[in-house]
Every structure is written in structure tokens, then in C-alpha cells.
Amino acid sequence: MNVTPSASGPADRRAATLAMACLGVFVAYLPVTTVSVSLPAIQAALGASTAQLSWVQDAFVLPMAAFILTAGVFGEVHGRKKVFQAGLLSCAVGAAVALTAPSIQLLWAGQALAGLGAAALLPTTLALISHAVPDHRERGKFIGLWATSLLLALAVGPLIAGAILEHAAWRWIYLLVIPVSLLAMVVAARLLTDSRAPHGRRLDWPGQITAASAITALVYGVIEGGAGSFTDARVLVALFIAVAGAVAFVLAERRSDSPMLDLTLFRSPAFTATTLVAMITFLALIGFFFLLSLYFGLVQQLDTLQAGWRLLVVTGAAIIVGAPVGRLMHRVSARILITAGLLVVSGALLSLTTVDADTSFASIAWRLALLGLGMGGVLTPMTVTAVAAVPPHLAGMAAAGNNAFRQVGAALGPAVLGALLTARALDTFPAHLADAGITGAAGQSMAETARAGGLGAVAQMNLGAGTGQALGAVGDAFLDGLRLCLIVAAALTLFAALVSAILLRRPRGTSTSTVTASSSGEPAAAQAHAG
């Protein structure tokens, strides 16, 4: 099972594995916020339409969500170290294509290659940690540092992009990933120990095809429905394919003797709970980052670097609390940590519904810090529990499944919340224009521009003497949409807290250690940290 002895002892191997896993997840998540805050600059440079621009981010997220499960199986069959290195290479090549892209179409291609690399990195980094650190208590500390690296990538992305955009063209935001990925490949070749699944695993092509079809169609349908109409024929067809693909996936996995995602994993309440929590949490988190970036740019008129420093409050607070939470997991149950963290997130989201265009950063900062503290309290125990809830030989599959649902949530977050924001803002925009004294042909022109290109298109119009009033109406309409999205996101995280409180409850007679798998290989209803 181990084919490359790399370091001098167990402690050295664990340290090398942790370093590589943290670097891998950092590379995987760096493009999420680096690219999102650079979209206005990309649009101006390439002359992209709003619809074309929306697919810059989605071209990365879609393959990331669709192929995570496949990457987990490839790692178990061909070796996790090899898949890890392939993921790094794909990220580097994708960044190079994006860096040199002369058109929006080639930029999509670069983003898609980087997304495939991220899909390979996410499950393999967690599986490498699970293999190197079999003790679940010690593993909690390692996964805490892994989660911190994920948050660090989200935190520094806007700062890197902001600093680059102040002095250079947008394309240079992709430069950092290339040397970091290639250097990590070289170091991993020497330091990492390879591992595979101990049982005979095979590639599950029916499962892969149906899963990728379902996820791609679902995300496409939600994005296009939000941008246009959910009654559009293309959207309805996409959503039908998503449902049919999901049903076909379940049937294929139930019949397969080597499934890509063993559905018996969901017999573990802990795995089921953490999977739902992962999807809902990242839907709210990535969707919130998307909305907050728009708020700082469109309403408060801040540049990319200024917005980046403010976004750092959320991820900085999450990073600060992430590592201590990992160490707390053998003293405090995951049920308490996850539920309490989600309740804090819900409270923070609701507190943000009172912000307006003139709210000071000091007034916003404590709410953002509260949100980050709640997120930091959720991410590590959520990940640890998902992996600990199954037998060790299914750890890679559990990690891949948890990450797949997490990325589906991340893909749907901007789409769902963006659609709600747009619908509410466009509905109230004409009334805000009238309140600002802009009526007649001018008001009609602005309303039509907003319907065609979004509120941001109005801000780019030549508004003349009415600039101040028009931008005020844009800000007020945006805030109407933002408040609705915050309420919806808070309701989703409250639901996730309820799921956590109910499903992570340990059955009577179950010990606090992971329950041993049955001889059939089915996952036990493990409650290693479920409380």
C-alpha cells in the first residue's frame, strides 16, 4: 500500500504530509476569491458581456464540483500521491492558459483546467492526512490546520488581486499559482508517501458520468435561471437532466460492486449531517463573499484592495479560531461545536441586515468578525467528523463525498443568492429612482439598463448632473436585495444547525470512539466526535 518511503520517521512523514496537504488546498482555493474580485477588470479588458463574465467563475467551480468524486476514486486506485501531483500540474497549466488568454473563451478554458486540478487536490489532501494520521484525535489537529489553509487562501485572494490590479493588468493574478504548484510537485515527489485503498477498487464510469451530468446540469440550470428566467426552455431541460442524472446515479451506485460513492455511507447520521452542513455552509459562505464584494464596490465605492482588507476580517477571525477548535475536538463534541458555530453565523448574518451605504467599517467589522468566528468553529469539526464517521478504508471516499457536496454548495451560493438579489433589486429600483427625483425618460432608461445588464451597468452610464441621485438609488435597491439574501442565508444556516443538533446526537450505547466497520465493509454509524 505504501510505495515511496520518503521521510526518516513517522513524525517526519506526518509533518511532510501536512505541509503538502495545506499547500495543496491553498492552491485549490486561491482562485475562488482572487478571480471573483477581479471580474470588473476582466470585463473591461476583454469586453465581455455580463453573461460571459458570470461563466469565468463558474468555469472553475463546475469541474471542481463535478469531478471531485472521480478524483477520490482515482487516488484510491492509482495512488493519492500521483493524483495530488496531477492536480498541481493541472492548476499550473490552467493558470498559464488564463495568464496568456487573449479572449474570454480561452480564459474559460484556463479556469476549467484549474478547476479540474482543484477537484483532484481536495479529496486527495484529506485522504493523505487520514492515511498518515490514523488516530482520530491527532487527526483533528491536522485537519484544523488544513481548514486554516483553505480559509487563508480565501483571505489573501482579494489582497493579492487588489495589489496586482493597482499596478498591473488583471492577467497577472494567475502568476503566483504557477511557481507554487510546480515547486509543490517537486517537493511532493520526494517527501510524500503514496497510498491506495487497501481493497480492490475500480473506476466507476456509470457513476462518474451520471454524477457529472447531474451536478453540471443543476448548476447550469440555477445560474441561467437566475440570470434570465426559470421558465426558459434551456433551464427547464437542464433541471430535468439534473433530476434524471441524480436518479440514474443512485441506481448505478446501488448496483455497482465498486461504487464511486458508497450510498451506505449515509447510514451514518454523522456523515449525513456533516455532508448537508457542508453544502449549506458553503452555499451561504461563498454566496456571502460574492454579495459582500458587490456591496463594498457598488454601494460603498471601494476599490479592490480596500474591499480585500475588509473581507480579511471574516477569514482572519475564522483562521484564528480554526486551529484551537481542532484541538478542542477530543474534549467538546462536534455536535456542540458545529451547532453553536452555525447559530453564531446565523446571528451575524441577521445583524448585517441593518447596514446601509453610510455604515462605517467599525460598525461592520464586529459583525464580520462574529461571522468568521462562527465559520471557524464549523469547518474543522465538520470535516473531521465526515472522515471519522466511516471506516479508515472509506476515508478517501468520505472526504471526496463531503468535498463534492461542499463544492455544489459553493457553486450554487453566488447563483442562488445572486438571483434573489437581482430579482429584489430590480423590483424596487424604479421606486428608488422616483424617490430620488429621477422620472420620465431618464428613469425609464436606467431601469431598462438595469434589467439588461444589472445595477452595475447603471453605475457605468453617463449620468450627468443626476449621478449622485442615480447612484443613491442603485445603492438603495442593492441594499433591498442584500437584506433579503442575508435573511435567506441566515435561515439556511439555522436549518443546518437543526440538522447538526438532531443527526449528530450519539445513539445510546455508542462509545466515543469510532465504531468498527462490519465485515461487509459497510460504514458503521460512527459517532467519533458526534456528542
Coordinates of C-alpha atoms in Angstrom, one line a residue:
M1 CA 0.0 0.0 0.0
N2 CA 2.9 2.4 0.7
V3 CA 5.2 2.6 -2.2
T4 CA 7.5 5.5 -1.6
P5 CA 9.3 5.8 1.8
S6 CA 10.1 9.4 1.9
A7 CA 10.9 10.8 5.3
S8 CA 13.0 9.5 8.1
G9 CA 10.3 8.6 10.6
P10 CA 6.6 8.7 11.4
A11 CA 6.7 12.3 12.8
D12 CA 8.6 13.5 9.7
R13 CA 6.1 11.8 7.4
R14 CA 3.2 13.3 9.2
A15 CA 4.8 16.8 9.0
A16 CA 5.6 16.4 5.3
T17 CA 2.1 15.2 4.6
L18 CA 0.5 18.1 6.5
A19 CA 2.7 20.6 4.7
M20 CA 1.8 19.2 1.3
A21 CA -1.9 18.9 2.1
C22 CA -2.0 22.5 3.4
L23 CA -0.2 23.8 0.3
G24 CA -2.5 21.8 -2.0
V25 CA -5.7 23.1 -0.5
F26 CA -4.3 26.6 -0.6
V27 CA -3.6 26.3 -4.3
A28 CA -7.0 24.8 -4.9
Y29 CA -9.0 27.6 -3.2
L30 CA -6.8 30.7 -4.1
P31 CA -8.6 31.3 -7.4
V32 CA -12.0 31.5 -5.7
T33 CA -11.7 35.0 -4.3
T34 CA -8.7 36.1 -6.4
V35 CA -10.7 35.9 -9.6
S36 CA -14.1 37.0 -8.2
V37 CA -12.8 40.4 -7.1
S38 CA -11.0 40.9 -10.5
L39 CA -14.1 40.3 -12.6
P40 CA -14.7 44.1 -13.3
A41 CA -11.2 44.4 -14.6
I42 CA -11.5 41.3 -16.7
Q43 CA -14.8 42.6 -18.2
A44 CA -13.3 45.9 -19.1
A45 CA -10.1 44.4 -20.7
L46 CA -11.8 41.6 -22.7
G47 CA -15.1 43.4 -23.5
A48 CA -17.1 40.5 -22.0
S49 CA -20.8 40.7 -21.6
T50 CA -22.4 40.1 -18.2
A51 CA -23.4 36.6 -19.2
Q52 CA -19.9 35.8 -20.4
L53 CA -18.4 37.2 -17.3
S54 CA -20.6 35.1 -15.0
W55 CA -19.1 31.9 -16.6
V56 CA -15.5 33.0 -15.7
Q57 CA -16.0 31.9 -12.1
D58 CA -18.4 29.1 -13.0
A59 CA -15.9 27.6 -15.4
F60 CA -13.7 26.9 -12.4
V61 CA -16.4 25.8 -10.0
L62 CA -18.3 23.4 -12.3
P63 CA -15.5 20.9 -12.9
M64 CA -14.4 21.3 -9.4
A65 CA -17.8 20.1 -8.2
A66 CA -18.4 17.6 -10.9
F67 CA -15.1 15.6 -10.7
I68 CA -14.2 15.6 -7.0
L69 CA -15.7 12.1 -6.5
T70 CA -13.9 10.8 -9.6
A71 CA -10.6 12.2 -8.3
G72 CA -11.1 10.4 -5.0
V73 CA -11.6 7.1 -6.7
F74 CA -8.6 7.7 -9.0
G75 CA -6.5 8.4 -5.9
E76 CA -7.6 5.1 -4.3
V77 CA -6.9 3.1 -7.5
H78 CA -3.8 4.7 -8.9
G79 CA -2.3 6.3 -5.7
R80 CA -3.2 9.5 -3.9
K81 CA 0.3 11.0 -4.4
K82 CA 0.0 10.7 -8.2
V83 CA -3.4 12.3 -8.2
F84 CA -2.2 15.1 -5.9
Q85 CA 0.7 15.8 -8.3
A86 CA -1.6 15.7 -11.3
G87 CA -3.9 18.2 -9.6
L88 CA -1.0 20.6 -9.0
L89 CA 0.1 20.3 -12.6
S90 CA -3.5 20.9 -13.9
C91 CA -3.7 24.0 -11.7
A92 CA -0.4 25.3 -13.0
V93 CA -1.3 24.7 -16.7
G94 CA -4.8 26.3 -16.2
A95 CA -3.2 29.3 -14.6
A96 CA -0.8 29.6 -17.5
V97 CA -3.6 29.4 -20.1
A98 CA -5.6 32.1 -18.2
L99 CA -2.5 34.2 -17.8
T100 CA -2.0 34.3 -21.6
A101 CA -5.7 34.2 -22.7
P102 CA -6.4 36.7 -25.4
S103 CA -10.2 36.0 -25.3
I104 CA -12.9 35.2 -22.8
Q105 CA -13.2 31.7 -24.3
L106 CA -9.6 30.8 -23.6
L107 CA -10.0 32.3 -20.1
W108 CA -12.8 29.9 -19.5
A109 CA -10.6 27.0 -20.7
G110 CA -7.9 28.1 -18.2
Q111 CA -10.4 28.3 -15.4
A112 CA -11.8 24.9 -16.3
L113 CA -8.3 23.3 -16.2
A114 CA -7.6 24.9 -12.8
G115 CA -11.0 23.6 -11.6
L116 CA -10.1 20.1 -12.6
G117 CA -6.8 20.5 -10.7
A118 CA -8.7 21.7 -7.6
A119 CA -11.0 18.7 -7.9
A120 CA -8.0 16.4 -7.7
L121 CA -6.4 18.2 -4.8
L122 CA -9.3 18.5 -2.4
P123 CA -10.1 14.8 -1.7
T124 CA -6.5 13.6 -2.0
T125 CA -5.2 16.1 0.5
L126 CA -7.7 14.9 3.1
A127 CA -7.2 11.3 2.3
L128 CA -3.4 11.7 2.6
I129 CA -3.9 13.2 6.1
S130 CA -6.3 10.4 7.1
H131 CA -3.7 7.8 5.9
A132 CA -0.8 9.4 7.6
V133 CA -2.6 10.1 10.9
P134 CA -4.9 7.1 11.8
D135 CA -5.6 8.3 15.3
H136 CA -8.8 10.4 15.1
R137 CA -7.8 12.7 18.0
E138 CA -4.5 13.7 16.5
R139 CA -6.1 13.9 13.0
G140 CA -8.4 16.6 14.3
K141 CA -5.4 18.9 14.8
F142 CA -4.1 18.2 11.4
I143 CA -7.4 18.8 9.7
G144 CA -7.8 22.0 11.7
L145 CA -4.5 23.3 10.0
W146 CA -5.8 22.0 6.6
A147 CA -9.0 24.0 7.1
T148 CA -7.0 27.1 8.2
S149 CA -5.0 26.9 4.9
L150 CA -8.3 26.8 3.0
L151 CA -9.5 29.9 4.8
L152 CA -6.1 31.6 4.3
A153 CA -6.5 31.1 0.5
L154 CA -9.9 32.8 0.7
A155 CA -8.5 35.6 2.8
V156 CA -5.4 36.5 0.8
G157 CA -7.0 36.2 -2.6
P158 CA -8.6 39.6 -2.6
L159 CA -5.4 41.2 -1.2
I160 CA -3.2 39.6 -3.9
A161 CA -5.7 40.7 -6.6
G162 CA -6.0 44.2 -5.2
A163 CA -2.3 44.7 -5.0
I164 CA -1.8 43.4 -8.6
L165 CA -4.6 45.5 -10.1
E166 CA -3.2 48.6 -8.6
H167 CA 0.0 48.2 -10.6
A168 CA -0.6 45.7 -13.4
A169 CA -3.1 44.1 -15.7
W170 CA -5.7 41.6 -14.4
R171 CA -4.0 38.5 -16.0
W172 CA -1.1 38.7 -13.6
I173 CA -3.4 37.5 -10.8
Y174 CA -2.7 34.0 -12.2
L175 CA 1.1 34.2 -11.9
L176 CA 1.6 33.1 -8.3
V177 CA -0.2 29.7 -8.7
I178 CA 2.3 28.6 -11.4
P179 CA 5.6 28.5 -9.5
V180 CA 3.9 27.5 -6.2
S181 CA 2.2 24.5 -7.9
L182 CA 5.4 23.4 -9.8
L183 CA 7.5 23.7 -6.7
A184 CA 5.0 21.7 -4.6
M185 CA 5.1 18.9 -7.3
V186 CA 8.9 18.7 -7.0
V187 CA 8.8 18.6 -3.2
A188 CA 5.9 16.1 -3.0
A189 CA 7.8 13.7 -5.3
R190 CA 10.5 13.4 -2.5
L191 CA 8.6 13.9 0.7
L192 CA 5.1 12.3 0.2
T193 CA 4.4 8.7 0.9
D194 CA 2.0 7.2 -1.6
S195 CA -1.1 5.3 -0.5
R196 CA -4.0 3.5 -2.1
A197 CA -7.3 1.9 -0.9
P198 CA -6.5 -1.5 0.7
H199 CA -9.4 -3.2 -1.0
G200 CA -9.8 -3.8 -4.7
R201 CA -11.2 -0.5 -6.1
R202 CA -12.1 0.1 -9.7
L203 CA -13.2 3.2 -11.6
D204 CA -16.9 3.6 -11.7
W205 CA -17.7 5.1 -15.1
P206 CA -21.5 4.9 -14.9
G207 CA -21.4 6.7 -11.5
Q208 CA -18.9 9.3 -12.8
I209 CA -21.0 10.1 -16.0
T210 CA -24.3 10.3 -14.1
A211 CA -22.8 12.4 -11.2
A212 CA -21.1 14.8 -13.5
S213 CA -24.2 15.2 -15.6
A214 CA -26.4 15.8 -12.6
I215 CA -24.1 18.3 -11.0
T216 CA -23.3 20.2 -14.2
A217 CA -26.9 20.4 -15.2
L218 CA -28.1 21.6 -11.8
V219 CA -25.5 24.4 -11.5
Y220 CA -26.1 25.4 -15.1
G221 CA -29.8 25.5 -14.6
V222 CA -29.7 27.6 -11.5
I223 CA -27.2 30.0 -12.9
E224 CA -29.1 30.5 -16.2
G225 CA -32.4 30.6 -14.4
G226 CA -31.2 33.3 -12.0
A227 CA -29.7 35.3 -14.9
G228 CA -32.8 35.0 -17.0
S229 CA -36.0 33.0 -16.2
F230 CA -36.6 29.6 -14.7
T231 CA -39.3 29.1 -17.3
D232 CA -36.8 29.3 -20.1
A233 CA -36.7 26.0 -22.1
R234 CA -32.9 25.6 -21.7
V235 CA -33.3 26.0 -17.9
L236 CA -36.1 23.5 -17.7
V237 CA -34.2 21.0 -19.7
A238 CA -31.1 21.4 -17.6
L239 CA -33.1 20.9 -14.3
F240 CA -34.8 17.8 -15.8
I241 CA -31.4 16.4 -16.7
A242 CA -30.2 17.2 -13.2
V243 CA -33.0 15.2 -11.6
A244 CA -32.7 12.3 -14.1
G245 CA -29.0 12.2 -13.6
A246 CA -29.3 12.1 -9.8
V247 CA -31.8 9.2 -10.1
A248 CA -29.5 7.4 -12.5
F249 CA -26.6 8.0 -10.2
V250 CA -28.3 6.4 -7.2
L251 CA -29.4 3.4 -9.3
A252 CA -25.9 3.0 -10.7
E253 CA -24.2 3.2 -7.3
R254 CA -26.6 0.7 -5.8
R255 CA -25.8 -1.9 -8.5
S256 CA -22.1 -1.3 -8.6
D257 CA -19.7 -3.7 -6.8
S258 CA -17.2 -0.8 -6.6
P259 CA -19.2 2.4 -6.3
M260 CA -17.7 5.8 -6.6
L261 CA -19.8 6.9 -3.6
D262 CA -21.0 4.0 -1.5
L263 CA -24.5 5.0 -0.5
T264 CA -24.2 3.1 2.7
L265 CA -22.1 6.0 3.9
F266 CA -25.3 7.8 4.5
R267 CA -26.4 5.2 7.1
S268 CA -24.0 7.1 9.4
P269 CA -26.0 10.0 10.8
A270 CA -22.7 11.9 11.4
F271 CA -21.7 11.6 7.7
T272 CA -25.1 12.6 6.5
A273 CA -25.3 15.6 8.9
T274 CA -21.8 16.9 8.0
T275 CA -22.5 16.5 4.3
L276 CA -25.7 18.6 4.5
V277 CA -24.0 21.1 6.7
A278 CA -21.0 21.3 4.3
M279 CA -23.3 22.1 1.4
I280 CA -25.4 24.6 3.2
T281 CA -22.5 26.3 4.9
F282 CA -20.5 26.9 1.7
L283 CA -23.6 28.0 -0.2
A284 CA -24.0 30.7 2.4
L285 CA -20.3 31.5 2.8
I286 CA -19.3 31.7 -0.9
G287 CA -22.6 33.4 -1.7
F288 CA -22.0 35.9 1.1
F289 CA -18.4 36.7 -0.2
F290 CA -19.9 37.4 -3.6
L291 CA -22.6 39.7 -2.1
L292 CA -20.2 41.5 0.2
S293 CA -17.7 42.2 -2.6
L294 CA -20.5 43.8 -4.6
Y295 CA -21.6 45.8 -1.5
F296 CA -18.2 47.2 -1.0
G297 CA -17.7 48.0 -4.7
L298 CA -21.1 49.1 -5.8
V299 CA -22.6 50.7 -2.7
Q300 CA -19.6 52.0 -0.8
Q301 CA -17.5 52.6 -3.9
L302 CA -14.3 51.0 -2.6
D303 CA -11.5 49.7 -4.8
T304 CA -10.4 46.0 -4.9
L305 CA -7.7 46.4 -2.3
Q306 CA -9.9 48.3 0.1
A307 CA -12.6 45.6 -0.2
G308 CA -10.0 42.9 0.2
W309 CA -8.8 44.3 3.6
R310 CA -12.4 44.3 4.8
L311 CA -13.1 40.7 3.6
L312 CA -10.0 39.7 5.6
V313 CA -11.9 40.3 8.8
V314 CA -14.2 37.3 8.1
T315 CA -11.5 34.9 7.1
G316 CA -9.0 36.2 9.7
A317 CA -11.4 35.6 12.5
A318 CA -12.1 32.1 11.1
I319 CA -8.4 31.3 10.9
I320 CA -7.8 32.5 14.5
V321 CA -10.4 30.1 15.9
G322 CA -9.9 27.2 13.5
A323 CA -6.7 25.7 15.0
P324 CA -7.9 25.9 18.6
V325 CA -11.2 24.2 17.6
G326 CA -9.3 21.3 16.1
R327 CA -7.5 20.8 19.4
L328 CA -10.8 21.0 21.3
M329 CA -12.5 18.2 19.4
H330 CA -11.5 15.5 21.8
R331 CA -12.9 17.5 24.8
V332 CA -16.1 19.0 23.2
S333 CA -18.4 17.1 20.9
A334 CA -18.7 18.1 17.3
R335 CA -22.4 18.4 17.7
I336 CA -21.9 21.3 20.2
L337 CA -19.2 22.9 18.1
I338 CA -21.0 22.7 14.8
T339 CA -24.4 23.7 16.1
A340 CA -23.0 26.6 18.2
G341 CA -20.9 27.8 15.2
L342 CA -23.9 27.8 12.9
L343 CA -26.0 29.7 15.4
V344 CA -23.3 32.4 15.6
V345 CA -23.2 32.6 11.8
S346 CA -27.0 33.0 11.6
G347 CA -26.9 35.8 14.2
A348 CA -24.1 37.6 12.4
L349 CA -25.9 37.4 9.1
L350 CA -29.1 38.8 10.6
S351 CA -27.1 41.6 12.3
L352 CA -25.8 42.7 8.9
T353 CA -29.4 43.4 7.6
T354 CA -29.2 46.8 9.3
V355 CA -26.2 48.1 7.2
D356 CA -26.7 50.8 4.7
A357 CA -24.5 52.8 2.3
D358 CA -23.0 55.0 5.1
T359 CA -22.4 52.3 7.7
S360 CA -18.8 52.7 8.9
F361 CA -16.3 49.9 8.7
A362 CA -16.0 49.9 12.5
S363 CA -19.7 49.1 12.7
I364 CA -19.5 46.4 10.1
A365 CA -16.2 44.9 11.4
W366 CA -17.5 43.3 14.6
R367 CA -20.4 41.6 12.6
L368 CA -17.9 40.3 10.1
A369 CA -15.6 39.1 12.9
L370 CA -18.6 37.3 14.5
L371 CA -19.4 35.6 11.2
G372 CA -15.8 34.5 10.8
L373 CA -15.7 33.1 14.4
G374 CA -18.8 31.0 13.7
M375 CA -17.4 29.7 10.4
G376 CA -14.1 28.8 12.0
G377 CA -16.0 26.8 14.6
V378 CA -17.8 24.8 12.0
L379 CA -15.3 24.0 9.3
T380 CA -12.8 21.8 11.2
P381 CA -15.3 19.6 13.2
M382 CA -17.4 19.3 10.1
T383 CA -14.5 17.9 8.1
V384 CA -13.1 15.7 10.9
T385 CA -16.5 14.2 11.6
A386 CA -17.2 13.3 8.0
V387 CA -13.9 11.4 7.7
A388 CA -14.1 9.8 11.2
A389 CA -17.7 8.7 10.7
V390 CA -16.6 5.9 8.3
P391 CA -14.1 3.0 8.5
P392 CA -10.5 4.0 7.5
H393 CA -10.6 2.3 4.1
L394 CA -13.6 4.6 3.2
A395 CA -11.9 7.8 4.4
G396 CA -10.9 8.9 0.9
M397 CA -14.5 8.3 -0.4
A398 CA -15.9 10.1 2.6
A399 CA -13.6 13.1 2.0
A400 CA -14.4 13.2 -1.7
G401 CA -18.2 13.0 -1.0
N402 CA -18.1 15.7 1.7
N403 CA -16.0 17.9 -0.6
A404 CA -18.3 17.3 -3.6
F405 CA -21.4 18.4 -1.7
R406 CA -19.4 21.4 -0.3
Q407 CA -18.4 22.5 -3.8
V408 CA -22.0 22.1 -5.1
G409 CA -23.0 24.5 -2.3
A410 CA -20.1 26.8 -3.3
A411 CA -21.3 26.8 -6.9
L412 CA -24.9 27.4 -6.0
G413 CA -24.2 30.1 -3.5
P414 CA -23.5 33.0 -5.9
A415 CA -26.1 31.7 -8.3
V416 CA -29.0 31.4 -5.8
L417 CA -28.2 34.5 -3.7
G418 CA -27.3 36.4 -6.9
A419 CA -30.7 35.6 -8.4
L420 CA -32.5 36.6 -5.3
L421 CA -30.5 39.8 -5.1
T422 CA -31.2 40.7 -8.7
A423 CA -34.9 40.0 -8.6
R424 CA -35.4 42.0 -5.4
A425 CA -33.2 44.9 -6.5
L426 CA -34.8 45.2 -10.0
D427 CA -38.2 45.1 -8.4
T428 CA -37.5 48.1 -6.1
F429 CA -35.1 50.1 -8.4
P430 CA -37.8 52.2 -10.2
A431 CA -39.4 53.2 -6.9
H432 CA -36.0 54.3 -5.6
L433 CA -35.3 56.3 -8.8
A434 CA -38.7 58.1 -8.3
D435 CA -37.9 58.8 -4.7
A436 CA -34.6 60.4 -5.9
G437 CA -36.5 62.6 -8.3
I438 CA -35.4 60.7 -11.5
T439 CA -38.5 60.1 -13.6
G440 CA -39.6 60.2 -17.2
A441 CA -37.3 59.1 -20.0
A442 CA -34.1 59.2 -17.8
G443 CA -35.7 56.9 -15.1
Q444 CA -37.0 54.5 -17.8
S445 CA -33.6 54.3 -19.5
M446 CA -31.9 53.5 -16.2
A447 CA -34.5 50.9 -15.3
E448 CA -34.1 49.2 -18.7
T449 CA -30.3 49.3 -18.4
A450 CA -30.5 47.6 -15.0
R451 CA -32.8 44.9 -16.4
A452 CA -30.5 44.2 -19.3
G453 CA -27.1 44.4 -17.6
G454 CA -27.6 44.6 -13.8
L455 CA -27.3 47.5 -11.4
G456 CA -23.6 47.7 -12.1
A457 CA -24.4 48.7 -15.7
V458 CA -26.3 51.8 -14.4
A459 CA -23.3 52.9 -12.5
Q460 CA -21.3 52.9 -15.7
M461 CA -23.7 55.1 -17.6
N462 CA -23.1 58.8 -18.3
L463 CA -25.5 60.1 -15.7
G464 CA -24.5 63.8 -15.9
A465 CA -25.9 66.0 -13.2
G466 CA -28.0 63.2 -11.7
T467 CA -25.1 61.0 -10.9
G468 CA -25.4 61.3 -7.2
Q469 CA -29.1 60.7 -7.1
A470 CA -28.9 57.7 -9.5
L471 CA -26.0 56.0 -7.6
G472 CA -28.0 56.5 -4.4
A473 CA -31.0 54.7 -6.0
V474 CA -28.7 52.0 -7.2
G475 CA -27.3 51.6 -3.6
D476 CA -30.8 51.5 -2.0
A477 CA -32.1 48.9 -4.5
F478 CA -29.0 46.8 -3.9
L479 CA -29.5 47.0 -0.1
D480 CA -33.1 45.8 -0.5
G481 CA -31.8 42.7 -2.3
L482 CA -28.9 42.2 0.1
R483 CA -31.2 42.2 3.1
L484 CA -33.4 39.5 1.5
C485 CA -30.3 37.4 0.8
L486 CA -29.0 37.8 4.3
I487 CA -32.3 36.6 5.7
V488 CA -32.4 33.6 3.4
A489 CA -28.7 32.8 4.2
A490 CA -29.5 33.1 8.0
A491 CA -32.5 30.7 7.6
L492 CA -30.3 28.2 5.7
T493 CA -27.7 28.2 8.4
L494 CA -30.4 27.9 11.1
F495 CA -31.7 24.8 9.3
A496 CA -28.1 23.4 9.1
A497 CA -27.8 24.0 12.9
L498 CA -31.0 22.0 13.4
V499 CA -29.7 19.2 11.2
S500 CA -26.5 19.1 13.3
A501 CA -28.3 19.1 16.6
I502 CA -30.5 16.2 15.6
L503 CA -28.3 13.9 13.5
L504 CA -25.1 14.3 15.4
R505 CA -26.7 13.0 18.6
R506 CA -24.9 9.8 19.6
P507 CA -27.1 6.8 19.9
R508 CA -27.3 5.1 23.4
G509 CA -24.6 2.5 23.9
T510 CA -22.3 4.0 21.4
S511 CA -18.8 4.7 22.6
T512 CA -16.9 7.9 21.9
S513 CA -14.5 6.1 19.6
T514 CA -15.2 5.3 16.0
V515 CA -17.3 2.2 15.6
T516 CA -15.7 -0.6 13.8
A517 CA -17.0 -1.4 10.3
S518 CA -18.9 -4.6 9.8
S519 CA -17.3 -7.4 7.9
S520 CA -19.3 -6.5 4.8
G521 CA -17.4 -3.2 4.6
E522 CA -20.4 -1.0 5.3
P523 CA -19.7 2.1 7.3
A524 CA -20.7 2.0 10.9
A525 CA -22.8 4.6 12.4
A526 CA -19.7 6.1 13.8
Q527 CA -20.0 8.9 16.2
A528 CA -16.4 9.5 16.9
H529 CA -17.0 13.1 17.8
A530 CA -20.7 13.3 17.4
G531 CA -21.5 14.0 21.0

